Coordinates of C-alpha atoms in Angstrom, one line a residue:
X82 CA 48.6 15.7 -30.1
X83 CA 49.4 18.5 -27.6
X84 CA 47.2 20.7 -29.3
X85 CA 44.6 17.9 -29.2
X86 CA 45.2 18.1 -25.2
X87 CA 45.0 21.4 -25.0
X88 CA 41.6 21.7 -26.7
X89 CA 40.0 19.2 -25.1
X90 CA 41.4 20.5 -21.1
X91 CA 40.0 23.6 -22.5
X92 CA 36.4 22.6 -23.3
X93 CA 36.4 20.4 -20.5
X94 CA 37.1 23.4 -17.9
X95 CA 34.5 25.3 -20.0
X96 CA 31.5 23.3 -19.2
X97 CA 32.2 23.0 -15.7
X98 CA 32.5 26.7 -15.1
X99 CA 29.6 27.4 -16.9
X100 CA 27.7 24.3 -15.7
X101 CA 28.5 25.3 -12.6
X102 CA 27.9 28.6 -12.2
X103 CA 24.2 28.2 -14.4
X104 CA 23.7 25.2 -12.0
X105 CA 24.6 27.2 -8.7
X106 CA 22.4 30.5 -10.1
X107 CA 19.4 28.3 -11.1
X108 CA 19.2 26.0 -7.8
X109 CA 20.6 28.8 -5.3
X110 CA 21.8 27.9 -1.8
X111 CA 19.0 25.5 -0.6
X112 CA 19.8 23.4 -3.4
X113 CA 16.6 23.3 -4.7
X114 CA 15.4 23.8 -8.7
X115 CA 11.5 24.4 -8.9
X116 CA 9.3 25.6 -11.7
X117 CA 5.5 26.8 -10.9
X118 CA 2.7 25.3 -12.4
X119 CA 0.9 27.5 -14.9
X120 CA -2.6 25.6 -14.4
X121 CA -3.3 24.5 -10.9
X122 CA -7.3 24.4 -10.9
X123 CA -6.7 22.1 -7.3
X124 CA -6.9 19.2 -6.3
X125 CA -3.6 18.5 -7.9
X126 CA -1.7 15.4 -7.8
X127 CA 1.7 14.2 -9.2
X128 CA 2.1 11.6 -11.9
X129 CA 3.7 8.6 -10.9
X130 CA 7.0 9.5 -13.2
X131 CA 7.5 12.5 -11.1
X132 CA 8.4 10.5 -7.5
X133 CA 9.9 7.4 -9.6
X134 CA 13.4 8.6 -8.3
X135 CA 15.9 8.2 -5.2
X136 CA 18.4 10.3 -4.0
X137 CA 16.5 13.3 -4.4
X138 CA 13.5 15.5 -2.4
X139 CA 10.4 16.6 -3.9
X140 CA 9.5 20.3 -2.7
X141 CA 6.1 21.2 -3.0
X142 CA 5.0 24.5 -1.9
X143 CA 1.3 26.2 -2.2
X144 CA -0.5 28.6 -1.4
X145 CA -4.3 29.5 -1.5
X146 CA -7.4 32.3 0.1
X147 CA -7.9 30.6 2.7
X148 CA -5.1 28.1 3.7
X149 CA -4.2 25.3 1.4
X150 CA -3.4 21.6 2.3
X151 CA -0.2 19.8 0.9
X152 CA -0.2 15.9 1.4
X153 CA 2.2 12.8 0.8
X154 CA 0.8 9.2 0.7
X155 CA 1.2 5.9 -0.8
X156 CA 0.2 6.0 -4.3
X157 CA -3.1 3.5 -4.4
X158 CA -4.4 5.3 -1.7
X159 CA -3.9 8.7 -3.2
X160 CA -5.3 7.5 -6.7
X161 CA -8.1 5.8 -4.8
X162 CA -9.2 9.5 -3.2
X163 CA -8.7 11.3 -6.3
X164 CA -10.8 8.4 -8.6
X165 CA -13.5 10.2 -9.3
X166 CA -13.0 13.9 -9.1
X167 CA -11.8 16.6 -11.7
X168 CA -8.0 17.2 -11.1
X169 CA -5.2 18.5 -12.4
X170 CA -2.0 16.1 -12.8
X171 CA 1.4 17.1 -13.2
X172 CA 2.6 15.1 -15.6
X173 CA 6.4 15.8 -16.3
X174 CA 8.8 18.6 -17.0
X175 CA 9.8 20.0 -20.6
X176 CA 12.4 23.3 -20.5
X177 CA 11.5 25.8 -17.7
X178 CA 7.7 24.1 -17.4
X179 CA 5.8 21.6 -15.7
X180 CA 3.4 19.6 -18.1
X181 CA -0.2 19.0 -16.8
X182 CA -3.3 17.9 -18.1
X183 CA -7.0 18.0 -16.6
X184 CA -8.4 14.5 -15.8
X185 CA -12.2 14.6 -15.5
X186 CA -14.1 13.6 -13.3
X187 CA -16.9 14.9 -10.6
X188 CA -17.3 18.7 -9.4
X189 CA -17.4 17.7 -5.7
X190 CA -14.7 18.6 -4.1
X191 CA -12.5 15.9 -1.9
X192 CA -13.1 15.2 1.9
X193 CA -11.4 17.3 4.1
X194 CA -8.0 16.0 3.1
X195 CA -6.8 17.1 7.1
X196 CA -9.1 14.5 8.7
X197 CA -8.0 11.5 6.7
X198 CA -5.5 9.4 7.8
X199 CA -3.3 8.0 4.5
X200 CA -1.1 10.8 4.3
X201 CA 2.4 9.6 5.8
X202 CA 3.6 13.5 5.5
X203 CA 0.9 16.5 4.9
X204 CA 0.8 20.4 5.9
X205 CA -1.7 22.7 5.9
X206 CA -2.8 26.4 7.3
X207 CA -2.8 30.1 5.5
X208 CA 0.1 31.1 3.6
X209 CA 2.2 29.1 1.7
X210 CA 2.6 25.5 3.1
X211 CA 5.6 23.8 1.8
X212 CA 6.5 20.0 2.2
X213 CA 9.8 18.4 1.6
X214 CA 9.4 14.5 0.7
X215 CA 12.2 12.5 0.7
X216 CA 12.4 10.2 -2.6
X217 CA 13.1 6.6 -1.8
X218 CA 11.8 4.7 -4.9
X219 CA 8.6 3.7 -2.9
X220 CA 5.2 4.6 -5.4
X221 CA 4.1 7.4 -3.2
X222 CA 1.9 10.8 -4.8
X223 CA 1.4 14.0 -3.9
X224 CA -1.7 16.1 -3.4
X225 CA -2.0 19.7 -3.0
X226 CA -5.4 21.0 -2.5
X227 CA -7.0 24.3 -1.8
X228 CA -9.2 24.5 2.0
X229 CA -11.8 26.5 0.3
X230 CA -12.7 24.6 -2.9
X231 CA -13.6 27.9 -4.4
X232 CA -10.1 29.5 -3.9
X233 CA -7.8 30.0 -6.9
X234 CA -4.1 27.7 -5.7
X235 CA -0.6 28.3 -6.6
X236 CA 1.9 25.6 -7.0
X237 CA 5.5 25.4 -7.2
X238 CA 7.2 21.6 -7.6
X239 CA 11.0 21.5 -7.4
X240 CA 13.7 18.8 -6.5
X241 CA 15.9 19.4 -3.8
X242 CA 19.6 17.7 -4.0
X243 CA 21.8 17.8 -0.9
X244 CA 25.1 19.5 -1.6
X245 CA 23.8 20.7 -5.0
X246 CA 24.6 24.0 -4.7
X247 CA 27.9 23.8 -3.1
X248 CA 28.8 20.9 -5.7
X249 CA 28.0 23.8 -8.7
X250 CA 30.2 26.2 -7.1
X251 CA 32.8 23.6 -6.4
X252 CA 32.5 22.1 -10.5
X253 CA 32.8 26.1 -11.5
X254 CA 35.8 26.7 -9.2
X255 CA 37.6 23.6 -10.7
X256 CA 36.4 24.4 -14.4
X257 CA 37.9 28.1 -13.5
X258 CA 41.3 26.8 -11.8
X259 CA 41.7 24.5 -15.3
X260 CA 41.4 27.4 -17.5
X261 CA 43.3 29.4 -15.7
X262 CA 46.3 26.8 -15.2
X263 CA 46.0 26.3 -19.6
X264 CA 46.5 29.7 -19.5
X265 CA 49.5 30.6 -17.3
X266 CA 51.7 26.9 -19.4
X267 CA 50.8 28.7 -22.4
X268 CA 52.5 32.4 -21.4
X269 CA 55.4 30.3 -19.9
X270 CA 56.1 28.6 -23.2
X271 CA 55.8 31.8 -25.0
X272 CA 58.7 34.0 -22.8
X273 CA 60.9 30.7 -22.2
X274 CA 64.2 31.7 -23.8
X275 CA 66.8 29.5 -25.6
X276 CA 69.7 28.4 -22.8
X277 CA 71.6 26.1 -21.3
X278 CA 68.1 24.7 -20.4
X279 CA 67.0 24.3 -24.0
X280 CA 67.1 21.0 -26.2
X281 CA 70.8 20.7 -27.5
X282 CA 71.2 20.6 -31.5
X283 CA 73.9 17.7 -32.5
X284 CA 74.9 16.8 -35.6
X285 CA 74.1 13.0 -36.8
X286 CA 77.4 11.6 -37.8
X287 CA 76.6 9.9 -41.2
X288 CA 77.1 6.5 -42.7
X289 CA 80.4 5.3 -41.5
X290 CA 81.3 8.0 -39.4
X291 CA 81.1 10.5 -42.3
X292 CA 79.3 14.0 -41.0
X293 CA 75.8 14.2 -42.3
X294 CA 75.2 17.1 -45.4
X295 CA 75.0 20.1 -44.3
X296 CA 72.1 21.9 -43.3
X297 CA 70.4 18.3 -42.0
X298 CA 70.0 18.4 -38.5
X299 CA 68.5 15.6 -35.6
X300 CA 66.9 17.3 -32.9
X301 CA 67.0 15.6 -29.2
X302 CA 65.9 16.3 -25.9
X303 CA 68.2 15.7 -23.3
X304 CA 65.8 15.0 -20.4
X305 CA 62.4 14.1 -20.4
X306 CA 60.1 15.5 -17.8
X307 CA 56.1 15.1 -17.5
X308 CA 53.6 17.2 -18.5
X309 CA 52.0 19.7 -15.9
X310 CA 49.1 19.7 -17.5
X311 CA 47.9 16.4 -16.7
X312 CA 49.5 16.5 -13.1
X313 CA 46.9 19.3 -12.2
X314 CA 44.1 18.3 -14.2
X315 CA 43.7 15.1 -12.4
X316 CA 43.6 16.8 -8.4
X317 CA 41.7 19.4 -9.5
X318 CA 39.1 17.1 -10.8
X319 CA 39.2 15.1 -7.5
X320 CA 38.7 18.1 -5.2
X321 CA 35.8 19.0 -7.6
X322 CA 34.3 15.7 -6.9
X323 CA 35.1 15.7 -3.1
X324 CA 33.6 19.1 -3.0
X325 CA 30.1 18.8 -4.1
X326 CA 29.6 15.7 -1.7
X327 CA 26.7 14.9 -3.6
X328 CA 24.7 11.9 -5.2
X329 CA 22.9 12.3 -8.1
X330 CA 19.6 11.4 -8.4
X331 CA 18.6 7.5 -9.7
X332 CA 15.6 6.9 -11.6
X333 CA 13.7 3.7 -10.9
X334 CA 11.1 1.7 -12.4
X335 CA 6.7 3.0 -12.8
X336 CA 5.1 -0.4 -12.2
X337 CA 2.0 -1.1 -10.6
X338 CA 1.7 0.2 -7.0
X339 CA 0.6 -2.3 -4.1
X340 CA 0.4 -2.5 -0.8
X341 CA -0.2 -4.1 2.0
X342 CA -3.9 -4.0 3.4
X343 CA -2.7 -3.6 7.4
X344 CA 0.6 -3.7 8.8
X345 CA 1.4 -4.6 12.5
X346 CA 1.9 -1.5 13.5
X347 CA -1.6 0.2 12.2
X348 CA -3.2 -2.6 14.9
X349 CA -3.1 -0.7 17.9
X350 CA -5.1 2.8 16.4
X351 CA -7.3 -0.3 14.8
X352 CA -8.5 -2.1 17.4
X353 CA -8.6 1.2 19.9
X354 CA -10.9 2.9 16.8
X355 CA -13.4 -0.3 16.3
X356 CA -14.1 -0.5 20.1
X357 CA -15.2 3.0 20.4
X358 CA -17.7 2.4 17.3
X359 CA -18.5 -0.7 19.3
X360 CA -19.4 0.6 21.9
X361 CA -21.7 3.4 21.0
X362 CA -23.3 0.6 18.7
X363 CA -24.2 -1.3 21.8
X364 CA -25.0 1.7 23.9
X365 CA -27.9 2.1 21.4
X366 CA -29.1 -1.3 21.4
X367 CA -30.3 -1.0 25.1
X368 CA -33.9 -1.6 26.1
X369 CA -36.3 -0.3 25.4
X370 CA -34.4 1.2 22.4
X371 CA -33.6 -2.1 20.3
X372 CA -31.8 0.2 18.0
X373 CA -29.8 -1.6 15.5
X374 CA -28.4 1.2 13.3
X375 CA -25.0 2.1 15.4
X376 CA -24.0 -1.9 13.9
X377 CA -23.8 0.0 10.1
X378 CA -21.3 1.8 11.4
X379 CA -18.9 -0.7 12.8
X380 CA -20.2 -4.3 11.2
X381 CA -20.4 -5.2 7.8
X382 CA -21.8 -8.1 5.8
X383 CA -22.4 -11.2 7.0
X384 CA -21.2 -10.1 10.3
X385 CA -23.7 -7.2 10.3
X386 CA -26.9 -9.1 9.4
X387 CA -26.1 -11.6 12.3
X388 CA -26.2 -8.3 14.7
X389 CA -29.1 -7.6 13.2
X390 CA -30.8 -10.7 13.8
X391 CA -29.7 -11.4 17.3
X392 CA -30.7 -7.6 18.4
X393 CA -34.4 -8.6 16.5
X394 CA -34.5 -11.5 18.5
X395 CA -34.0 -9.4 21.3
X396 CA -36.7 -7.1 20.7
X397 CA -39.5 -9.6 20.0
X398 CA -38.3 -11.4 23.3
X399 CA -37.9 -8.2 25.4
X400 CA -34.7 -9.3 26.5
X401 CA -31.7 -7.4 27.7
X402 CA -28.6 -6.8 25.5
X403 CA -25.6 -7.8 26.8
X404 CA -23.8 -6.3 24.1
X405 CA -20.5 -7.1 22.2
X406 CA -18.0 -9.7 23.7
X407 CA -15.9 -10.7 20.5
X408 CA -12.2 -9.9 22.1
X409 CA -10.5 -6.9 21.1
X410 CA -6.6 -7.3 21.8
X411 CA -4.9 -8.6 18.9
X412 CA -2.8 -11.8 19.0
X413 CA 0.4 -12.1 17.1
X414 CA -0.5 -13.4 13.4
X415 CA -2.1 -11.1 10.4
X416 CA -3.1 -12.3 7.6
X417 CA -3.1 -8.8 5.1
X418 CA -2.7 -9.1 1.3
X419 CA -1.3 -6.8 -0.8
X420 CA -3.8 -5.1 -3.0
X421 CA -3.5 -2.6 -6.0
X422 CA -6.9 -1.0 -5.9
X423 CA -9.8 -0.8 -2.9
X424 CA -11.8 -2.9 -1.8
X425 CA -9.3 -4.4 0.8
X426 CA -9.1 -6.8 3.4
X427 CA -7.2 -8.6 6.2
X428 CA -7.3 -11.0 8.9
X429 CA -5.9 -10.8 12.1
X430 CA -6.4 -13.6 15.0
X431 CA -7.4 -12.1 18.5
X432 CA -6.6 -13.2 22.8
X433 CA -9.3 -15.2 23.9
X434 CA -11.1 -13.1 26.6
X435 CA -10.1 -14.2 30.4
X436 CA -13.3 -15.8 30.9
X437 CA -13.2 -18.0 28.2
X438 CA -15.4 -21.3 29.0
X439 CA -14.5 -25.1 28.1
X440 CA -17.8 -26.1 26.7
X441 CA -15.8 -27.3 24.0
X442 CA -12.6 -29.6 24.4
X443 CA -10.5 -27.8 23.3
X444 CA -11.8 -24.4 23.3
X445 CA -9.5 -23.1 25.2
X446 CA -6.7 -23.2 22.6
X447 CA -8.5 -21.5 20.0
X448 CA -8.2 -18.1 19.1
X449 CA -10.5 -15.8 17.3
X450 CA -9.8 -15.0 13.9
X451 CA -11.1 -11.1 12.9
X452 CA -12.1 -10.2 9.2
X453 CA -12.0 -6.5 8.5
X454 CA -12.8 -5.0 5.2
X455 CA -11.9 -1.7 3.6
X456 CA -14.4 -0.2 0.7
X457 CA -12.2 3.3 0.1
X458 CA -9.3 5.0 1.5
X459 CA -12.3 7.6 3.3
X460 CA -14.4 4.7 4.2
X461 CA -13.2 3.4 8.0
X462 CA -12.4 -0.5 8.6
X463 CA -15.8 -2.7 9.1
X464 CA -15.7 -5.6 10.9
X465 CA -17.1 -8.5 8.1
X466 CA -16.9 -11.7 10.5
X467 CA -15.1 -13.1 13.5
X468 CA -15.3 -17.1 14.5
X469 CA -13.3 -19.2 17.1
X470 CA -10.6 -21.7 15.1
X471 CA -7.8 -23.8 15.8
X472 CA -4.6 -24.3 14.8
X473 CA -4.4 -21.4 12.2
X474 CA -1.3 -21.5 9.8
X475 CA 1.4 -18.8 10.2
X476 CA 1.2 -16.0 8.3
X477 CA 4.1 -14.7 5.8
X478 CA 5.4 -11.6 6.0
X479 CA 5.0 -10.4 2.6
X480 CA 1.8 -12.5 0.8
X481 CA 2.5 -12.9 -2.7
X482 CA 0.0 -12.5 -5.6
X483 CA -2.7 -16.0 -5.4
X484 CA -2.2 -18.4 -8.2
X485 CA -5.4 -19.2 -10.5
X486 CA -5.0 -22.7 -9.4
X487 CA -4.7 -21.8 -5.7
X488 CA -8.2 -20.1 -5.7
X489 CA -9.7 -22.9 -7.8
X490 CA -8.6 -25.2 -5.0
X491 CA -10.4 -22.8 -2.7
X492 CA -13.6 -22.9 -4.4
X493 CA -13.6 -26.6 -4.6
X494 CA -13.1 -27.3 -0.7
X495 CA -15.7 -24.3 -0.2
X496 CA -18.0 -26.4 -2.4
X497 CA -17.3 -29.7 -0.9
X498 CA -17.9 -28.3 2.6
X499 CA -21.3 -26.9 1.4
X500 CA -21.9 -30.6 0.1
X501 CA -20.4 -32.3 3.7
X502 CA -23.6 -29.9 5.5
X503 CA -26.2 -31.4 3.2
X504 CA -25.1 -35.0 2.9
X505 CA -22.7 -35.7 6.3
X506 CA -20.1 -37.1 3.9
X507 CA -16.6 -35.7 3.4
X508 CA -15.2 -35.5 -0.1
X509 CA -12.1 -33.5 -0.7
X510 CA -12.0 -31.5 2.6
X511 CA -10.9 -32.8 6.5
X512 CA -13.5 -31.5 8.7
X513 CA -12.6 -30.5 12.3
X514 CA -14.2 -32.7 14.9
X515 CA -16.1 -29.2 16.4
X516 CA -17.4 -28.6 13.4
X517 CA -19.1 -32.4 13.0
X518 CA -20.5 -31.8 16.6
X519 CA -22.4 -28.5 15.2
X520 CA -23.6 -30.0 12.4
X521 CA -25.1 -32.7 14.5
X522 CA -26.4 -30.1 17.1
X523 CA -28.0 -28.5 14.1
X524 CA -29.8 -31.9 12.7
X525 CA -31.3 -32.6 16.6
X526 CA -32.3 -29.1 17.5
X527 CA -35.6 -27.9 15.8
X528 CA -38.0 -24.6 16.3
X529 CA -40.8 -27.1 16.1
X530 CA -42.0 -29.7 18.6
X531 CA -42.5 -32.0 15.3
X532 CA -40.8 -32.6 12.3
X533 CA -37.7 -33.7 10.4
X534 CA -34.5 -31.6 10.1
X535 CA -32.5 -31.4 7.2
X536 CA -29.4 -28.8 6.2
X537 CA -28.5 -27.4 2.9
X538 CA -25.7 -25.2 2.6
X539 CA -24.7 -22.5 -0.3
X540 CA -22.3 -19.8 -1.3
X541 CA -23.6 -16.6 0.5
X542 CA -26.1 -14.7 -1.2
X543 CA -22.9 -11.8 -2.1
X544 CA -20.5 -13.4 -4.5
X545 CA -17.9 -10.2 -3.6
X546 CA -18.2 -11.9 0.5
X547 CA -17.7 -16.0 -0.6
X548 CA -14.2 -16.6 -0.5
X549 CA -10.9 -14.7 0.4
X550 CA -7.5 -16.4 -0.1
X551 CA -4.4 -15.4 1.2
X552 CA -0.8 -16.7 1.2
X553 CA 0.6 -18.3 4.4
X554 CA 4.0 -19.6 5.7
X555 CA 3.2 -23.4 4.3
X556 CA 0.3 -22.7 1.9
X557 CA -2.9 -20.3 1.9
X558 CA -5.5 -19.7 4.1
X559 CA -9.2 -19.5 2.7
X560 CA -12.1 -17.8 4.6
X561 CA -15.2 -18.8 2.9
X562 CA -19.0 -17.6 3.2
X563 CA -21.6 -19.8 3.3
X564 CA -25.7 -19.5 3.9
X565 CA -26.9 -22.5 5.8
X566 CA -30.2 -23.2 5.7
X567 CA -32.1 -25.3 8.7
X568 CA -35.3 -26.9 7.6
X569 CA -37.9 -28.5 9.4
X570 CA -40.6 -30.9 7.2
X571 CA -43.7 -31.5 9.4
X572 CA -45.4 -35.0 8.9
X573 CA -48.3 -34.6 6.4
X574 CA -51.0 -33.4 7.3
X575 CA -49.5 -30.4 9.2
X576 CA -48.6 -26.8 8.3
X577 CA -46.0 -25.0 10.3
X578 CA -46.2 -21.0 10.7
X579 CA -43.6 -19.1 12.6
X580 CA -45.0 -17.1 16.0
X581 CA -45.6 -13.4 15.8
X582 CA -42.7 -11.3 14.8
X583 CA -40.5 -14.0 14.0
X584 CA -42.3 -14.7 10.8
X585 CA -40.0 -11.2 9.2
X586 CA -37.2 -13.0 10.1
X587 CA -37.3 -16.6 9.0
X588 CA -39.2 -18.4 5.9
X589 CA -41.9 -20.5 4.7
X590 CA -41.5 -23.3 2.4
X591 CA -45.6 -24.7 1.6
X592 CA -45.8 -26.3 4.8
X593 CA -42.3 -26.2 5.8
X594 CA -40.2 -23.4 7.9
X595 CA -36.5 -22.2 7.7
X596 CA -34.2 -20.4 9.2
X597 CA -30.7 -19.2 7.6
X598 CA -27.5 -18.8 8.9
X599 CA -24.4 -17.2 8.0
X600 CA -21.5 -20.2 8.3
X601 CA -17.9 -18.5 8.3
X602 CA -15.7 -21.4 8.0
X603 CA -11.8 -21.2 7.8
X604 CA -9.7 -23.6 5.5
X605 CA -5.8 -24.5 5.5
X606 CA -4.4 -25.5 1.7
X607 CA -1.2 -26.9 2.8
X608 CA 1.7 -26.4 -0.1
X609 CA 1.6 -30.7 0.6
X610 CA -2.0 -32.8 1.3
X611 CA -5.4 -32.1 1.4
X612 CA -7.3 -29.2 2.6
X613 CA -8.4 -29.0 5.8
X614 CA -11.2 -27.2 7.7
X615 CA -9.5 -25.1 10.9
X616 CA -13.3 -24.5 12.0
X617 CA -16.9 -22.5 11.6
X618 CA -18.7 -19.6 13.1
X619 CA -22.3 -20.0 12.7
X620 CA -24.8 -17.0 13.5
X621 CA -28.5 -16.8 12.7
X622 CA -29.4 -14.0 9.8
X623 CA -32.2 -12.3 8.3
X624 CA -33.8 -14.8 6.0

């Protein structure tokens, strides 16, 4: 059994001296381990297996003719920027190498990586640009790049463990102190002589009382005291552990990356961005100008072709432009799903402006709800619709995925409300009072002096724009997309034509004229009850 002991303490000190001092030569004193990548034809991004980890930092470092860039960002943004180029991916490590394989892809090379704004960490310049990111289990990737798409880029990827190195040095020292403690008990009980401290030799007296045979003896030791050994290798063990004052690295799940379209905090830099874009859209717009195009760069969808309409309108009246007076300053609810791929979107509501008018009852305590879209991670937010509603739901804080049944729901009381325009009768949907008094407005007002009104309402013309869900703190919110189309029938006999230059903008129906409209219309599904219409935003489009 002792020799059992022995061997074992032996082997044990063995691999932590060697362990330790391989460990402490491989990772050197800023506890880092790296291994250069033998094909790093750039851009070059990190497989998702290579940052599933905590407790640990990725080191990149690269270096490139004419400066390199090194970037960190959440992982759907990074894949959607890399999508469709050639890369290289670093795939894993095996031995003393980093595995990679080419994806392909296009031969243009990525925007300029130092204008974009996903990356959470990034450097760049000449010489070698190295970037420590901290692993914390979020999906996050990493993209290294050369400046000069031409230049030939080196790569180095290495993971950095605080205390590391010191912990190796500490696991060698206490491997060394275990060998050499095995060795000094084994000299000592080699040159310990026989004396009065040795184990005494008494004779057994035999069966009743008679002296055992001669030549048998019983050995016995008179005092029992513990063994060293295990006295030291227990402390020594400790201060190797209290040493190195390290964690080890934890690996954690790949699953499917998400994340949150907006977050409270990107607000500010949003709003700030789509007012500037605003307002050179508007400054264009001026007479004698008319010029629409600054819109295409700030508005999309629905949203835009209303812009476009009203600024037509404009020009074939010869009227001024007031410009844009939609509110800027967000209010205190955001609506932002969590998506795994681009397109994205989100909702936010907005302060009324200080001048905002009663001509409603009620108007006063409605807000402005803001949809913003998001085609690609280098594509900037576009503004896709904004409309005055009431009493809009709290938003959670984390939406969750949409149940199947929670978007059918959706697309039932979006159909039922295009029904409700047509017939005036509600079926499956509560309508806001305001929204009853446009629909009447709409049903009284004509372009014509003669002539009988009617309304038909259908899903807008781009299935992609119909209906958004989202998850709210009692239920979902639905913004749904509707053309609305305003008829006027003249009594028979009589043909109806639309005046110069408004006859590109609406449409002829034999002897009938239209005009469409772009209806934005907001609807509450309560967890309890039936759904129920918050309000509508309607502006005049490009028929």
């Amino acid at each position: 059994m002792r020799l059992l002991l022995r061997a074992a303490v032996f082997l044990f000190g063995s691999l932590l001296l060697i362990g330790g001092v391989l460990a402490a030569v491989l990772v050197g004193p800023d506890d880092t381990l790296a291994l250069e990548a033998d094909d790093a034809a750039g851009p070059v991004v990190t497989h998702p297996r290579l940052t599933a980890f905590t407790d640990v930092t990725l080191v990149s470092e690269a270096e490139a003719p004419g400066g390199v860039f090194v970037g960190a960002g959440h992982r759907v943004d990074v894949d959607d920027l890399v999508s469709d180029v050639a890369r290289t991916e670093i795939t894993g490590v095996r031995s003393n190498t980093l595995l990679t394989r080419r994806a392909e892809g296009s031969d243009e090379p990525l925007p300029d990586p130092v204008a974009l704004d996903l990356w959470t960490e990034s450097t760049h310049g000449d010489g070698p640009q190295l970037l420590a990111l901290p692993l914390t289990g979020d999906p996050v990737a990493v993209v290294a790049t050369p400046l000069d798409p031409e230049a030939a880029m080196t790569l180095s990827l290495g993971a950095r463990v605080d205390g590391l190195f010191a912990g190796s040095l500490a696991a060698a020292t206490s491997g060394l102190a275990l060998l050499v403690v095995l060795l000094l008990l084994r000299r000592r009980r080699r040159r310990r002589p026989a004396g009065p401290g040795a184990p005494a030799e008494q004779h057994s007296p035999g069966p009743a009382g008679r002296a055992s045979p001669p030549g048998t003896t019983l050995r016995v030791r008179t005092s029992a005291r513990p063994r060293p050994t295990l006295r030291l290798v227990a402390p020594l063990l400790g201060l190797g552990l209290l040493a190195s004052g390290c964690t080890l690295p934890a690996a954690v799940s790949v699953g499917t990356a998400e994340r949150p379209a907006l977050t409270p905090e990107q607000l500010p830099d949003l709003m700030a961005d789509l007012d500037r874009r605003l307002a050179r859209a508007n400054k264009k717009v001026r007479p004698p100008k008319y010029d629409d195009s600054g819109f295409r760069k700030v508005l999309t969808g629905p949203h835009l072709r209303v812009a476009q309409r009203n600024v037509a309108s404009a020009a074939i009246e010869k009227h001024g432009w007031k410009g844009s007076t939609d509110p800027t300053v967000p209010g205190d609810r955001l609506f932002a799903p969590a998506f795994e791929t681009y397109p994205m979107w989100a909702a936010l509501d907005l302060l009324p402006p200080d001048d905002t008018t009663d001509d409603v009852k009620g108007a006063k305590e409605r807000r402005s709800l803001l949809l913003v879209t998001r085609e690609s991670v280098v594509e900037p937010w576009m503004v896709a619709g904004v409309g005055a509603f009431a009493d809009l739901p709290e938003p959670t804080e984390a939406p969750g995925p949409v149940p199947t049944r929670v978007i059918r729901a959706a697309q039932l009381a979006a159909d039922h409300l295009d029904g409700w325009w047509r017939t005036g009768q509600v079926k499956g949907i509560r309508v806001d009072r305001e929204t009853k008094q446009t629909r009447a407005a709409y049903l009284k007002t004509s372009p014509a002096d003669k002539g009988a009104l009617s309304l038909e309402a259908r899903p807008y013309l781009d299935p992609n724009q119909r209906l958004r869900v989202v998850e709210t703190a009692d239920g979902y919110l639905a913004i749904a997309i509707s053309d609305l189309r305003q008829t006027t029938t003249p009594p028979l006999g009589i043909t109806l034509t639309w005046n110069d230059g408004y006859a590109d903008l609406n449409g002829t129906d034999g002897d009938a004229v239209y005009q469409t409209f772009v209806v934005t219309a907001a609807i509450h599904l309560p967890t309890d009850g039936r759904p129920r219409l918050l309000g509508t935003m309607v502006g005049p489009r490009a028929s």
